[in-house]
Amino acid sequence: MEIKHLKTVAALADQGSLAAAALSLSLTQSALSHQLKELEGRLGCELYLRKSRPLTFTAAGELVLHLARSVLPQLASTEKQLAALQAGHSGKLHLALDCHSCIHWLLPLLPAFRQRWPGIELEVESVPGFDTVAALLGGQLDLLLTSDVQARGDLHFEPLFDFPLELVMAPDHPLARQECIAPTDLAGEVLLTYPVERARMDVFSRFLQPAGAEPGRCKVVDNTSVMLQMAAAGLGVAALPAWASSEFVRQGLLAARPLGNGITRHMYAAVRAADRQQGALQGLFALIRASHGAPPMFHPT
């Protein structure tokens, strides 16, 4: 049986005649009669008594009607939920951050997101310890905020904004007297770093390693706020996105200087390609862009 058959049997029961049922379904009486005969041929039994007034179902017809009364409301409810999900009015959005300091600018945006999309259950995971790409493709994760792009057709990387990477230090640190920082300037410094491999830290992959330079030593700190306070206290220096230290710099608690001629990174939202147009995702993208100024004109490669 097909959905159209269930709708036909339900219409017959509701309207009480073949003619009225055909009218309610926007079909001709002949087309509806043909559809019923086809269904009865498939099932091998009659569904209603011809020429009965009022229309009377056979035992087989009653069974099919019971099925229609059960299935059609569930189908309508599911279609409504799917439409709301696609429009972004309901559902769950599980996002993860591939960046320790992203939480500082993301959390202030969430109240506005919840106000605009109250039907979305939002779950945020900071720097997850699992394979985020596999989680995206497997449906355990819906969005990943990251600076790393992977060229693959099943994922879409939405460009959000660009940002500079800076070295932050105490205002009275000798390096604060320089206009910019050279790789060799870190040779005698304690570099505060996150607990991730060097290959994933821009200060190494984009600044120190290309110049064959090394910091005096590294000290691992797993919290951005603690890292900023340690730098302000003169216990080390740290390479961070500008947004992470801007408030400390504004208050005069830290000094920030560009690395070399300037290192610019791009922030992307990685989502499944099939979901990229979902309303809630597009709404979140718009909020992020607005909070960082005009959207940048670049594209992932």
mmCIF file of C-alpha atoms in Angstrom:
data_model
loop_
_atom_site.group_PDB
_atom_site.id
_atom_site.type_symbol
_atom_site.label_atom_id
_atom_site.label_comp_id
_atom_site.label_asym_id
_atom_site.label_seq_id
_atom_site.Cartn_x
_atom_site.Cartn_y
_atom_site.Cartn_z
ATOM 1 C CA MET A 1 0.000 0.000 0.000
ATOM 2 C CA GLU A 2 1.031 3.580 -0.653
ATOM 3 C CA ILE A 3 0.311 6.743 1.289
ATOM 4 C CA LYS A 4 -2.149 7.834 -1.393
ATOM 5 C CA HIS A 5 -4.171 4.677 -0.772
ATOM 6 C CA LEU A 6 -4.409 5.405 2.947
ATOM 7 C CA LYS A 7 -5.483 8.974 2.210
ATOM 8 C CA THR A 8 -8.153 7.666 -0.168
ATOM 9 C CA VAL A 9 -9.625 5.245 2.389
ATOM 10 C CA ALA A 10 -9.580 7.962 5.073
ATOM 11 C CA ALA A 11 -11.326 10.388 2.709
ATOM 12 C CA LEU A 12 -14.004 7.793 1.940
ATOM 13 C CA ALA A 13 -14.700 7.346 5.643
ATOM 14 C CA ASP A 14 -14.750 11.092 6.303
ATOM 15 C CA GLN A 15 -16.859 12.119 3.294
ATOM 16 C CA GLY A 16 -19.229 9.148 3.152
ATOM 17 C CA SER A 17 -19.322 8.781 -0.638
ATOM 18 C CA LEU A 18 -17.039 8.238 -3.602
ATOM 19 C CA ALA A 19 -18.000 11.568 -5.184
ATOM 20 C CA ALA A 20 -17.382 13.620 -2.055
ATOM 21 C CA ALA A 21 -14.095 11.811 -1.355
ATOM 22 C CA ALA A 22 -12.895 12.496 -4.906
ATOM 23 C CA LEU A 23 -13.737 16.193 -4.503
ATOM 24 C CA SER A 24 -11.841 16.446 -1.200
ATOM 25 C CA LEU A 25 -8.772 14.852 -2.795
ATOM 26 C CA SER A 26 -8.964 17.031 -5.937
ATOM 27 C CA LEU A 27 -9.470 13.931 -8.105
ATOM 28 C CA THR A 28 -12.148 12.940 -10.562
ATOM 29 C CA GLN A 29 -14.571 10.285 -9.374
ATOM 30 C CA SER A 30 -13.349 8.030 -12.168
ATOM 31 C CA ALA A 31 -9.704 8.411 -11.100
ATOM 32 C CA LEU A 32 -10.566 7.675 -7.480
ATOM 33 C CA SER A 33 -12.610 4.632 -8.449
ATOM 34 C CA HIS A 34 -9.727 3.341 -10.555
ATOM 35 C CA GLN A 35 -7.304 3.858 -7.642
ATOM 36 C CA LEU A 36 -9.554 1.891 -5.305
ATOM 37 C CA LYS A 37 -9.907 -0.972 -7.765
ATOM 38 C CA GLU A 38 -6.140 -1.056 -8.173
ATOM 39 C CA LEU A 39 -5.671 -1.241 -4.392
ATOM 40 C CA GLU A 40 -8.288 -3.972 -4.060
ATOM 41 C CA GLY A 41 -6.537 -5.892 -6.811
ATOM 42 C CA ARG A 42 -3.239 -5.660 -4.922
ATOM 43 C CA LEU A 43 -4.838 -6.781 -1.665
ATOM 44 C CA GLY A 44 -7.079 -9.399 -3.216
ATOM 45 C CA CYS A 45 -10.239 -8.276 -1.417
ATOM 46 C CA GLU A 46 -12.935 -5.631 -1.550
ATOM 47 C CA LEU A 47 -12.656 -2.660 0.799
ATOM 48 C CA TYR A 48 -16.229 -1.298 0.720
ATOM 49 C CA LEU A 49 -19.671 -2.407 -0.338
ATOM 50 C CA ARG A 50 -20.688 -0.932 -3.686
ATOM 51 C CA LYS A 51 -23.944 1.044 -3.740
ATOM 52 C CA SER A 52 -24.192 0.996 0.047
ATOM 53 C CA ARG A 53 -25.868 4.070 1.578
ATOM 54 C CA PRO A 54 -24.219 5.229 3.727
ATOM 55 C CA LEU A 55 -20.904 3.915 2.451
ATOM 56 C CA THR A 56 -20.007 0.759 4.372
ATOM 57 C CA PHE A 57 -16.549 -0.748 4.684
ATOM 58 C CA THR A 58 -15.893 -4.463 4.607
ATOM 59 C CA ALA A 59 -13.850 -6.087 7.382
ATOM 60 C CA ALA A 60 -10.758 -5.677 5.204
ATOM 61 C CA GLY A 61 -11.643 -2.050 4.588
ATOM 62 C CA GLU A 62 -11.984 -1.426 8.329
ATOM 63 C CA LEU A 63 -8.474 -2.798 8.847
ATOM 64 C CA VAL A 64 -7.057 -0.490 6.167
ATOM 65 C CA LEU A 65 -9.005 2.438 7.636
ATOM 66 C CA HIS A 66 -7.554 1.692 11.087
ATOM 67 C CA LEU A 67 -4.084 1.734 9.544
ATOM 68 C CA ALA A 68 -4.800 5.050 7.819
ATOM 69 C CA ARG A 69 -6.050 6.614 11.069
ATOM 70 C CA SER A 70 -2.813 5.531 12.747
ATOM 71 C CA VAL A 71 -0.252 6.297 10.045
ATOM 72 C CA LEU A 72 -1.509 9.546 8.483
ATOM 73 C CA PRO A 73 -1.360 11.672 11.688
ATOM 74 C CA GLN A 74 2.139 10.352 12.404
ATOM 75 C CA LEU A 75 3.183 11.169 8.861
ATOM 76 C CA ALA A 76 1.772 14.705 9.098
ATOM 77 C CA SER A 77 3.487 15.263 12.444
ATOM 78 C CA THR A 78 6.832 14.033 11.122
ATOM 79 C CA GLU A 79 6.582 16.201 8.020
ATOM 80 C CA LYS A 80 5.864 19.213 10.227
ATOM 81 C CA GLN A 81 8.855 18.426 12.433
ATOM 82 C CA LEU A 82 11.111 17.978 9.399
ATOM 83 C CA ALA A 83 9.992 21.316 7.975
ATOM 84 C CA ALA A 84 10.670 23.020 11.314
ATOM 85 C CA LEU A 85 14.067 21.344 11.528
ATOM 86 C CA GLN A 86 15.047 22.469 8.037
ATOM 87 C CA ALA A 87 13.824 26.001 8.720
ATOM 88 C CA GLY A 88 15.787 26.024 11.950
ATOM 89 C CA HIS A 89 12.812 26.408 14.278
ATOM 90 C CA SER A 90 13.457 23.219 16.229
ATOM 91 C CA GLY A 91 16.074 20.543 16.748
ATOM 92 C CA LYS A 92 19.464 20.197 18.381
ATOM 93 C CA LEU A 93 22.681 21.948 17.406
ATOM 94 C CA HIS A 94 25.820 20.338 18.768
ATOM 95 C CA LEU A 95 28.867 22.480 18.071
ATOM 96 C CA ALA A 96 32.500 22.117 19.019
ATOM 97 C CA LEU A 97 35.444 24.498 19.111
ATOM 98 C CA ASP A 98 38.797 23.558 17.640
ATOM 99 C CA CYS A 99 40.268 26.584 19.406
ATOM 100 C CA HIS A 100 40.791 27.172 23.125
ATOM 101 C CA SER A 101 40.106 30.914 23.081
ATOM 102 C CA CYS A 102 37.068 30.876 20.747
ATOM 103 C CA ILE A 103 34.811 30.418 23.746
ATOM 104 C CA HIS A 104 35.529 34.039 24.748
ATOM 105 C CA TRP A 105 33.724 35.500 21.737
ATOM 106 C CA LEU A 106 31.226 32.681 21.182
ATOM 107 C CA LEU A 107 29.499 32.633 24.579
ATOM 108 C CA PRO A 108 28.404 36.316 24.450
ATOM 109 C CA LEU A 109 26.610 35.579 21.152
ATOM 110 C CA LEU A 110 24.522 32.695 22.457
ATOM 111 C CA PRO A 111 21.795 34.706 24.266
ATOM 112 C CA ALA A 112 20.985 36.481 20.973
ATOM 113 C CA PHE A 113 20.974 33.129 19.171
ATOM 114 C CA ARG A 114 18.609 31.595 21.729
ATOM 115 C CA GLN A 115 16.284 34.571 21.463
ATOM 116 C CA ARG A 116 16.156 34.257 17.675
ATOM 117 C CA TRP A 117 15.987 30.425 17.622
ATOM 118 C CA PRO A 118 14.233 29.423 20.878
ATOM 119 C CA GLY A 119 13.345 25.965 19.564
ATOM 120 C CA ILE A 120 16.972 24.954 19.073
ATOM 121 C CA GLU A 121 18.650 22.980 21.842
ATOM 122 C CA LEU A 122 22.258 24.157 21.822
ATOM 123 C CA GLU A 123 25.194 22.119 23.103
ATOM 124 C CA VAL A 124 28.737 23.529 23.081
ATOM 125 C CA GLU A 125 31.887 21.470 23.474
ATOM 126 C CA SER A 126 35.214 23.247 23.872
ATOM 127 C CA VAL A 127 38.268 21.616 22.244
ATOM 128 C CA PRO A 128 36.873 18.059 22.103
ATOM 129 C CA GLY A 129 39.205 15.109 22.482
ATOM 130 C CA PHE A 130 37.762 13.137 19.574
ATOM 131 C CA ASP A 131 37.933 13.027 15.784
ATOM 132 C CA THR A 132 35.727 16.002 14.950
ATOM 133 C CA VAL A 133 35.528 15.271 11.211
ATOM 134 C CA ALA A 134 34.311 11.736 11.870
ATOM 135 C CA ALA A 135 31.833 13.123 14.406
ATOM 136 C CA LEU A 136 30.518 15.635 11.844
ATOM 137 C CA LEU A 137 30.053 12.985 9.186
ATOM 138 C CA GLY A 138 28.535 10.541 11.682
ATOM 139 C CA GLY A 139 25.972 13.060 12.948
ATOM 140 C CA GLN A 140 27.322 13.264 16.515
ATOM 141 C CA LEU A 141 28.455 16.826 15.809
ATOM 142 C CA ASP A 142 26.700 19.497 13.716
ATOM 143 C CA LEU A 143 29.226 22.316 13.536
ATOM 144 C CA LEU A 144 32.923 22.790 14.172
ATOM 145 C CA LEU A 145 34.562 26.205 14.553
ATOM 146 C CA THR A 146 38.054 25.802 13.180
ATOM 147 C CA SER A 147 40.917 27.495 11.363
ATOM 148 C CA ASP A 148 41.875 24.348 9.475
ATOM 149 C CA VAL A 149 40.223 23.541 6.152
ATOM 150 C CA GLN A 150 40.052 20.080 4.627
ATOM 151 C CA ALA A 151 39.237 19.740 0.934
ATOM 152 C CA ARG A 152 36.424 17.202 0.787
ATOM 153 C CA GLY A 153 33.004 17.210 -0.846
ATOM 154 C CA ASP A 154 30.953 15.909 2.084
ATOM 155 C CA LEU A 155 31.880 18.871 4.299
ATOM 156 C CA HIS A 156 31.336 22.583 3.759
ATOM 157 C CA PHE A 157 33.648 25.168 5.327
ATOM 158 C CA GLU A 158 31.764 28.435 5.759
ATOM 159 C CA PRO A 159 34.142 31.452 5.916
ATOM 160 C CA LEU A 160 33.324 33.615 8.939
ATOM 161 C CA PHE A 161 36.082 36.159 9.620
ATOM 162 C CA ASP A 162 39.828 36.635 9.673
ATOM 163 C CA PHE A 163 41.948 37.517 12.689
ATOM 164 C CA PRO A 164 45.574 38.407 13.512
ATOM 165 C CA LEU A 165 47.819 36.352 15.752
ATOM 166 C CA GLU A 166 49.779 38.443 18.257
ATOM 167 C CA LEU A 167 52.386 37.951 20.949
ATOM 168 C CA VAL A 168 51.150 39.175 24.318
ATOM 169 C CA MET A 169 53.378 40.069 27.237
ATOM 170 C CA ALA A 170 53.544 42.245 30.345
ATOM 171 C CA PRO A 171 53.554 45.971 29.454
ATOM 172 C CA ASP A 172 57.064 46.379 30.941
ATOM 173 C CA HIS A 173 58.489 43.379 29.048
ATOM 174 C CA PRO A 174 61.500 44.325 26.862
ATOM 175 C CA LEU A 175 59.756 42.961 23.754
ATOM 176 C CA ALA A 176 56.934 45.443 24.300
ATOM 177 C CA ARG A 177 59.320 48.197 23.150
ATOM 178 C CA GLN A 178 59.500 46.619 19.670
ATOM 179 C CA GLU A 179 57.115 47.310 16.793
ATOM 180 C CA CYS A 180 56.948 43.619 15.905
ATOM 181 C CA ILE A 181 58.372 40.305 17.025
ATOM 182 C CA ALA A 182 60.988 38.277 15.129
ATOM 183 C CA PRO A 183 61.235 34.478 15.584
ATOM 184 C CA THR A 184 64.675 34.790 17.206
ATOM 185 C CA ASP A 185 63.221 37.183 19.826
ATOM 186 C CA LEU A 186 61.645 34.194 21.536
ATOM 187 C CA ALA A 187 64.949 32.356 22.030
ATOM 188 C CA GLY A 188 65.217 33.460 25.635
ATOM 189 C CA GLU A 189 61.529 33.492 26.482
ATOM 190 C CA VAL A 190 59.106 31.190 28.285
ATOM 191 C CA LEU A 191 56.383 30.526 25.720
ATOM 192 C CA LEU A 192 52.997 29.743 27.242
ATOM 193 C CA THR A 193 51.223 27.153 25.093
ATOM 194 C CA TYR A 194 48.083 25.037 25.053
ATOM 195 C CA PRO A 195 48.282 21.254 25.636
ATOM 196 C CA VAL A 196 48.175 20.355 21.928
ATOM 197 C CA GLU A 197 50.804 19.107 19.515
ATOM 198 C CA ARG A 198 53.108 21.706 17.965
ATOM 199 C CA ALA A 199 51.837 21.044 14.450
ATOM 200 C CA ARG A 200 48.469 22.497 15.458
ATOM 201 C CA MET A 201 49.895 25.696 16.994
ATOM 202 C CA ASP A 202 50.374 28.568 14.542
ATOM 203 C CA VAL A 203 53.205 30.096 16.549
ATOM 204 C CA PHE A 204 55.272 27.023 15.698
ATOM 205 C CA SER A 205 54.004 26.027 12.241
ATOM 206 C CA ARG A 206 53.753 29.566 10.803
ATOM 207 C CA PHE A 207 56.319 31.536 12.770
ATOM 208 C CA LEU A 208 59.101 29.666 14.574
ATOM 209 C CA GLN A 209 59.645 26.517 12.494
ATOM 210 C CA PRO A 210 59.923 28.272 9.084
ATOM 211 C CA ALA A 211 62.722 30.373 10.607
ATOM 212 C CA GLY A 212 64.368 27.425 12.341
ATOM 213 C CA ALA A 213 63.850 29.140 15.702
ATOM 214 C CA GLU A 214 62.894 27.799 19.131
ATOM 215 C CA PRO A 215 61.610 29.460 22.308
ATOM 216 C CA GLY A 216 63.733 29.325 25.446
ATOM 217 C CA ARG A 217 61.273 26.846 26.879
ATOM 218 C CA CYS A 218 57.555 26.068 26.759
ATOM 219 C CA LYS A 219 55.119 26.006 29.639
ATOM 220 C CA VAL A 220 51.783 24.277 29.041
ATOM 221 C CA VAL A 221 48.660 26.084 30.262
ATOM 222 C CA ASP A 222 45.215 24.635 29.493
ATOM 223 C CA ASN A 223 43.167 27.760 30.261
ATOM 224 C CA THR A 224 43.238 31.013 28.279
ATOM 225 C CA SER A 225 42.343 33.197 31.266
ATOM 226 C CA VAL A 226 45.190 31.722 33.321
ATOM 227 C CA MET A 227 47.535 32.141 30.350
ATOM 228 C CA LEU A 228 46.670 35.841 30.075
ATOM 229 C CA GLN A 229 47.144 36.398 33.787
ATOM 230 C CA MET A 230 50.518 34.630 33.731
ATOM 231 C CA ALA A 231 51.651 36.775 30.813
ATOM 232 C CA ALA A 232 50.455 39.924 32.610
ATOM 233 C CA ALA A 233 52.439 38.837 35.682
ATOM 234 C CA GLY A 234 55.610 38.471 33.598
ATOM 235 C CA LEU A 235 55.692 34.674 33.854
ATOM 236 C CA GLY A 236 55.909 34.149 30.102
ATOM 237 C CA VAL A 237 54.663 35.321 26.712
ATOM 238 C CA ALA A 238 51.865 33.860 24.604
ATOM 239 C CA ALA A 239 50.850 33.870 20.933
ATOM 240 C CA LEU A 240 47.077 34.381 20.821
ATOM 241 C CA PRO A 241 44.331 35.665 18.530
ATOM 242 C CA ALA A 242 43.714 39.371 19.085
ATOM 243 C CA TRP A 243 40.220 38.758 20.507
ATOM 244 C CA ALA A 244 41.626 36.685 23.389
ATOM 245 C CA SER A 245 43.730 39.498 24.838
ATOM 246 C CA SER A 246 41.926 42.645 23.643
ATOM 247 C CA GLU A 247 40.309 43.433 27.018
ATOM 248 C CA PHE A 248 43.598 42.938 28.891
ATOM 249 C CA VAL A 249 45.361 45.155 26.358
ATOM 250 C CA ARG A 250 42.626 47.806 26.605
ATOM 251 C CA GLN A 251 43.062 47.920 30.380
ATOM 252 C CA GLY A 252 46.833 48.239 30.050
ATOM 253 C CA LEU A 253 47.465 44.880 31.708
ATOM 254 C CA LEU A 254 49.115 43.413 28.603
ATOM 255 C CA ALA A 255 50.987 44.605 25.548
ATOM 256 C CA ALA A 256 50.407 42.952 22.169
ATOM 257 C CA ARG A 257 52.729 42.976 19.170
ATOM 258 C CA PRO A 258 52.388 41.366 15.702
ATOM 259 C CA LEU A 259 54.417 38.275 14.868
ATOM 260 C CA GLY A 260 56.817 39.148 12.065
ATOM 261 C CA ASN A 261 55.069 41.021 9.276
ATOM 262 C CA GLY A 262 51.741 39.801 10.616
ATOM 263 C CA ILE A 263 50.129 36.380 10.692
ATOM 264 C CA THR A 264 46.469 36.348 9.690
ATOM 265 C CA ARG A 265 44.277 33.324 10.220
ATOM 266 C CA HIS A 266 40.742 32.611 9.060
ATOM 267 C CA MET A 267 37.884 31.221 11.100
ATOM 268 C CA TYR A 268 35.511 28.761 9.438
ATOM 269 C CA ALA A 269 32.411 26.860 10.432
ATOM 270 C CA ALA A 270 32.659 23.261 9.246
ATOM 271 C CA VAL A 271 29.274 21.606 8.658
ATOM 272 C CA ARG A 272 27.942 18.699 6.645
ATOM 273 C CA ALA A 273 27.508 19.872 3.044
ATOM 274 C CA ALA A 274 23.886 18.706 3.004
ATOM 275 C CA ASP A 275 23.045 20.876 6.052
ATOM 276 C CA ARG A 276 24.769 24.125 5.078
ATOM 277 C CA GLN A 277 21.486 25.946 4.266
ATOM 278 C CA GLN A 278 19.700 25.097 7.518
ATOM 279 C CA GLY A 279 18.149 28.212 9.012
ATOM 280 C CA ALA A 280 19.683 27.936 12.488
ATOM 281 C CA LEU A 281 23.172 27.417 11.084
ATOM 282 C CA GLN A 282 22.844 30.396 8.761
ATOM 283 C CA GLY A 283 21.527 32.432 11.679
ATOM 284 C CA LEU A 284 24.556 31.548 13.799
ATOM 285 C CA PHE A 285 26.917 32.349 10.907
ATOM 286 C CA ALA A 286 25.314 35.794 10.575
ATOM 287 C CA LEU A 287 25.684 36.489 14.317
ATOM 288 C CA ILE A 288 29.355 35.511 14.276
ATOM 289 C CA ARG A 289 30.113 37.663 11.245
ATOM 290 C CA ALA A 290 28.282 40.648 12.695
ATOM 291 C CA SER A 291 30.242 40.393 15.946
ATOM 292 C CA HIS A 292 33.539 40.537 14.036
ATOM 293 C CA GLY A 293 32.649 43.184 11.463
ATOM 294 C CA ALA A 294 32.024 42.685 7.729
ATOM 295 C CA PRO A 295 32.463 39.139 6.340
ATOM 296 C CA PRO A 296 35.868 38.591 4.723
ATOM 297 C CA MET A 297 36.212 38.031 0.997
ATOM 298 C CA PHE A 298 38.051 34.722 0.942
ATOM 299 C CA HIS A 299 37.198 31.143 0.186
ATOM 300 C CA PRO A 300 38.537 27.804 1.376
ATOM 301 C CA THR A 301 40.859 25.967 -0.968
#
